[in-house]
Amino acid sequence: MTKYVYDFSEGNKDMKDLLGGKGANLAEMTNMGLPVPPGFTITTEACLAFLVGGPMPEMQQEAGVHLQALQEAMGKQLGDPEDPLLVSVRSGAKFSMPGMMDTVLNLGLNDVSVEGLAEQTEGDTRFARDAYRRFIQMFGKIVMDVPADAFEHALDDAKEKKGPNAQDTDLDSDDLAGLIERFKSIYREHTKEDFPQDPKEQLQLAIEAVFKSWNGKRARDYRRQNKISDDLGTAVNIVAMVFGNRGDDSGTGVAFTRDPSNGERAPYGDYLPNAQGEDVVAGIRNTLKLAELERLDPKSYGELLEVMDTLERHYHDMCDIEFTIEKGKLWILQTRVGKRTAFAEWVMAYDMLDEGLIDEDTALLRVDANRLEELFKRRVAEDAKRREDPIAAGLNASPGAAIGAVVFTADEAERWAKDDGAKVILVRRETTPDDYHGMIASQGILTSAGGTNSHAAVVARGEGIPAVCGAGQVRIDFEARAFTANGTVVREGDMITIDGFDGHVYVGEQPLEESVLEKARVGDARARTEKIWLAFERLMGVADARRRLRVRANADTPEQSSNARERGAEGIGLCRTEHMFLGPERVAAVQQMIFAETPEEEQVAYDALLPLQRGDFVGIFKAMDGLPVTVRLLDPPLHEFLPDLTSLSVEVAVGRERGEDVDEQEKILAKVRQLHEANPMLGLRGVRLGIFKPGLYAMQVRSIIEAACEVRFSGGDPMVEIMIPLVATAPELTQMRAELEPVAREILDREGVQLSHLEWGTMIELPRAAVTAGEIARSADFFSFGTNDLTQTAFGFSRDDIGKFVGLYEERKLVPANPFVTIDVPGVGRLMRIASDEGREANPALHVGICGEHGGDPASVRFCDDLGLDYVSCSPFRIETARLSAAQAVVGAFASASA
Ligand code: PEP
Ligand code: MG
């Protein structure tokens, strides 16, 4: 028979699955001999069985036996009119879930036992009645869903009658008797039943309410947000009551063994004299700092410090504790490994390592790779976030906060920023490569469409610019030069603040906080003496020593490359060359290439582009001297370098109407129409471009190799990897190599240069490529997984439009997570495994990496380690995240305690 109920003495801290976090830790503390009130836990299995099958007589019977034992231990009976046992009923899932049902206190009181309680507490009728009214209030609210306001208003009325500024504590025994009657009638009004007088019925209802709360909306929302499984269930803890509201020698508080906000090693917490636990949480009265307890009750304070010390040494981690002092006696009601800020977790891990409390591997697992990049970014100050309501919310596409004046076109963004020195936020429906110049001139980017892998998001992350994408409430009216969001009108030039951490958009300039780590990273001497920097340096050192995966960067410019190298990048895994085709001078040449009617005309365009690209590559090879640089030949469809079809059609039509000469525009329009594609993502792009315009890739290879020669001549060691994108068949790669390798060889021979490293490879970013990787690998020195396109083509989800429905997909569990953020292991991951295994089998010298956005996502990095890839490549600002994740993949599972 399944055992559904465990006494505290029967459990331990490792039984969280069954007893929930609270129950497991209460059991642990009981067995450590700490002063925990007696009690028992009903298991998560009971909860799950109840949710499926309804009432469970066998569990009730078992709970009855444990209740009997509790009564014996306390020498009191539940509902005894003379001397009632009171209990608290507390929910407690495996992971702490603050959004869930919490606690019902004082259960067991009724109209009769309240008098018995008064007698047992030296005739303290006021205390007993206060306990009863609290019980009705909590039971009504939590178990029966009576609106909390109804009770609060009645309480306020009672206080008002006592006089201005009256507190709860000013209500006397008679006032409370009146309030009890009032509360009972509120209860009756809302539930159509009398307040239950039978304590066993009270207990049964409370237990079932806790079970049901597992499926409540708040709990479900919290779980989705925090990626907690719905299948765990919650346990219920029944604990003998102790009272912190029995006078000035009583009280209740919350203590942390270290400061959860900055990690400092000093006891931290709140204390509220003469109060019950919920008063602290509800903020009804101002709490005292924990340290003041030393003055009020030095004995209990000393004991508490001792308990804190014992717990820290026992759990090898920072613990938070709920405690109550009843008439000078300290009781510990709960402990758990305490939540902490991203900042504090680094400081604590560093200190604890230093103190010998934990070892290096444990320290590595104490810091959350998912939150690491937060530490480098400016953020909207907490008090501003509390005060201000956002006008819109989108996807947190690129972290950091930014303030700027709203502009609606890339040209204006550039002009305002460059000419007027203004700080701007570029607001677009979505962005295209044409907007690049305006994007990099902006403080932040806001788009109303597009997902976390849209053009705007990818560029923003690459450049380290904060971005909010897919904010659907933002409706842009380009004519009016304004946007509206939930009724607020924001005009061009108005200041807004965007928060790329949570996707919120605010009007006006919100105060921002600078990051100490970023200051230290760029060399600020003072910041470098701060503990957070010392912690970061030390733990990253440990991470680098432990990881197996190499970490490269996706970087397209010399500046990005140097930045990435400073952050620890060991090469470039993806240099996208498309931006090298932008800028007025280059676009003219690109258009000339597109319009060329003869090979000679085309060659003129290539000749114009070649020196410009060569210059870019020289800069990148120098920045990455001695480290491999994977250059990807041009990938996007050519129409991206031409005007938009619709705008150009309108322009031509209007011009013609006005009798203007539109011959030239019409020629362009004809070409734009010719190149127009219904599905550009599946169109003439990637290697298809190379096949369609053979001179294009040859020109790129020439500029790469000439640049490498130039760097070699100046004493450098360029390590070149040339990558052909979007290959689907082995012959595509074989033919390209056959055309391009001689181009490279000819230059090297002519210049008399030998490169230490020159490789040819391809991206694996189409399902067909993945499943025929064995064949493709015979013509490749390396593979790099383009998981953005691989995800797009495996799911058939457009990477630019996923934002429209991914939320609903996650909510309905149609996908476990956004597959553009975290690799979809069963589908895309399986394709990767096939490609990696079969590619290596066919070509044992093949090296394999990843350069899709997933290369900087901790869970995906772990998967890449498991696949045995050689490296991951990610945006420069995620290099540290990838280094840490790669180490965590080796060391073990991250144990999140983060707030
Ligand atoms: C990819 O598809 O994963 C990739 C890295 O290429 P891009 O994002 O440029 O298409
Ligand atoms: Mg791609």
PDB file of C-alpha atoms in Angstrom, residues 551-575 616-631 711 716-720 756 873-874 876 879:
ATOM      1  CA  VAL A 551      33.869  28.831 -27.388  1.00  0.00           C
ATOM      2  CA  ARG A 552      33.897  31.028 -30.456  1.00  0.00           C
ATOM      3  CA  ALA A 553      32.032  34.175 -31.376  1.00  0.00           C
ATOM      4  CA  ASN A 554      29.630  35.197 -34.087  1.00  0.00           C
ATOM      5  CA  ALA A 555      31.301  38.442 -35.102  1.00  0.00           C
ATOM      6  CA  ASP A 556      31.194  40.368 -38.351  1.00  0.00           C
ATOM      7  CA  THR A 557      33.486  43.328 -37.761  1.00  0.00           C
ATOM      8  CA  PRO A 558      36.963  43.940 -36.339  1.00  0.00           C
ATOM      9  CA  GLU A 559      35.397  45.739 -33.342  1.00  0.00           C
ATOM     10  CA  GLN A 560      33.090  42.844 -32.543  1.00  0.00           C
ATOM     11  CA  SER A 561      35.989  40.460 -32.988  1.00  0.00           C
ATOM     12  CA  SER A 562      38.229  42.308 -30.529  1.00  0.00           C
ATOM     13  CA  ASN A 563      35.401  42.598 -28.062  1.00  0.00           C
ATOM     14  CA  ALA A 564      34.738  38.869 -28.383  1.00  0.00           C
ATOM     15  CA  ARG A 565      38.407  38.035 -27.919  1.00  0.00           C
ATOM     16  CA  GLU A 566      38.566  40.144 -24.767  1.00  0.00           C
ATOM     17  CA  ARG A 567      35.608  38.187 -23.476  1.00  0.00           C
ATOM     18  CA  GLY A 568      37.413  34.915 -24.009  1.00  0.00           C
ATOM     19  CA  ALA A 569      36.392  33.911 -27.523  1.00  0.00           C
ATOM     20  CA  GLU A 570      38.730  31.320 -29.022  1.00  0.00           C
ATOM     21  CA  GLY A 571      37.992  32.231 -32.617  1.00  0.00           C
ATOM     22  CA  ILE A 572      35.102  33.218 -34.808  1.00  0.00           C
ATOM     23  CA  GLY A 573      32.565  30.548 -35.602  1.00  0.00           C
ATOM     24  CA  LEU A 574      30.500  32.717 -37.894  1.00  0.00           C
ATOM     25  CA  CYS A 575      31.467  35.871 -39.719  1.00  0.00           C
ATOM     26  CA  ASP A 616      37.184  44.219 -43.513  1.00  0.00           C
ATOM     27  CA  PHE A 617      38.808  40.792 -43.431  1.00  0.00           C
ATOM     28  CA  VAL A 618      42.238  42.189 -42.654  1.00  0.00           C
ATOM     29  CA  GLY A 619      40.777  43.849 -39.556  1.00  0.00           C
ATOM     30  CA  ILE A 620      39.043  40.667 -38.447  1.00  0.00           C
ATOM     31  CA  PHE A 621      42.053  38.393 -39.033  1.00  0.00           C
ATOM     32  CA  LYS A 622      44.239  40.781 -37.066  1.00  0.00           C
ATOM     33  CA  ALA A 623      41.793  40.918 -34.179  1.00  0.00           C
ATOM     34  CA  MET A 624      41.677  37.100 -34.141  1.00  0.00           C
ATOM     35  CA  ASP A 625      45.344  36.523 -34.865  1.00  0.00           C
ATOM     36  CA  GLY A 626      46.293  32.901 -34.278  1.00  0.00           C
ATOM     37  CA  LEU A 627      42.672  31.819 -33.812  1.00  0.00           C
ATOM     38  CA  PRO A 628      40.346  30.268 -36.398  1.00  0.00           C
ATOM     39  CA  VAL A 629      37.940  32.531 -38.251  1.00  0.00           C
ATOM     40  CA  THR A 630      35.012  30.979 -40.087  1.00  0.00           C
ATOM     41  CA  VAL A 631      33.902  33.278 -42.862  1.00  0.00           C
ATOM     42  CA  VAL A 711      48.084  39.755 -42.517  1.00  0.00           C
ATOM     43  CA  GLY A 716      50.281  37.605 -38.322  1.00  0.00           C
ATOM     44  CA  ASP A 717      48.815  34.109 -38.329  1.00  0.00           C
ATOM     45  CA  PRO A 718      45.402  34.188 -39.978  1.00  0.00           C
ATOM     46  CA  MET A 719      43.562  30.899 -39.592  1.00  0.00           C
ATOM     47  CA  VAL A 720      40.972  30.754 -42.327  1.00  0.00           C
ATOM     48  CA  SER A 756      48.800  27.625 -41.064  1.00  0.00           C
ATOM     49  CA  SER A 873      29.816  29.961 -31.371  1.00  0.00           C
ATOM     50  CA  CYS A 874      27.630  32.750 -30.036  1.00  0.00           C
ATOM     51  CA  PRO A 876      30.099  38.284 -28.254  1.00  0.00           C
ATOM     52  CA  ILE A 879      30.770  34.343 -24.602  1.00  0.00           C
TER      53      ILE A 879
END
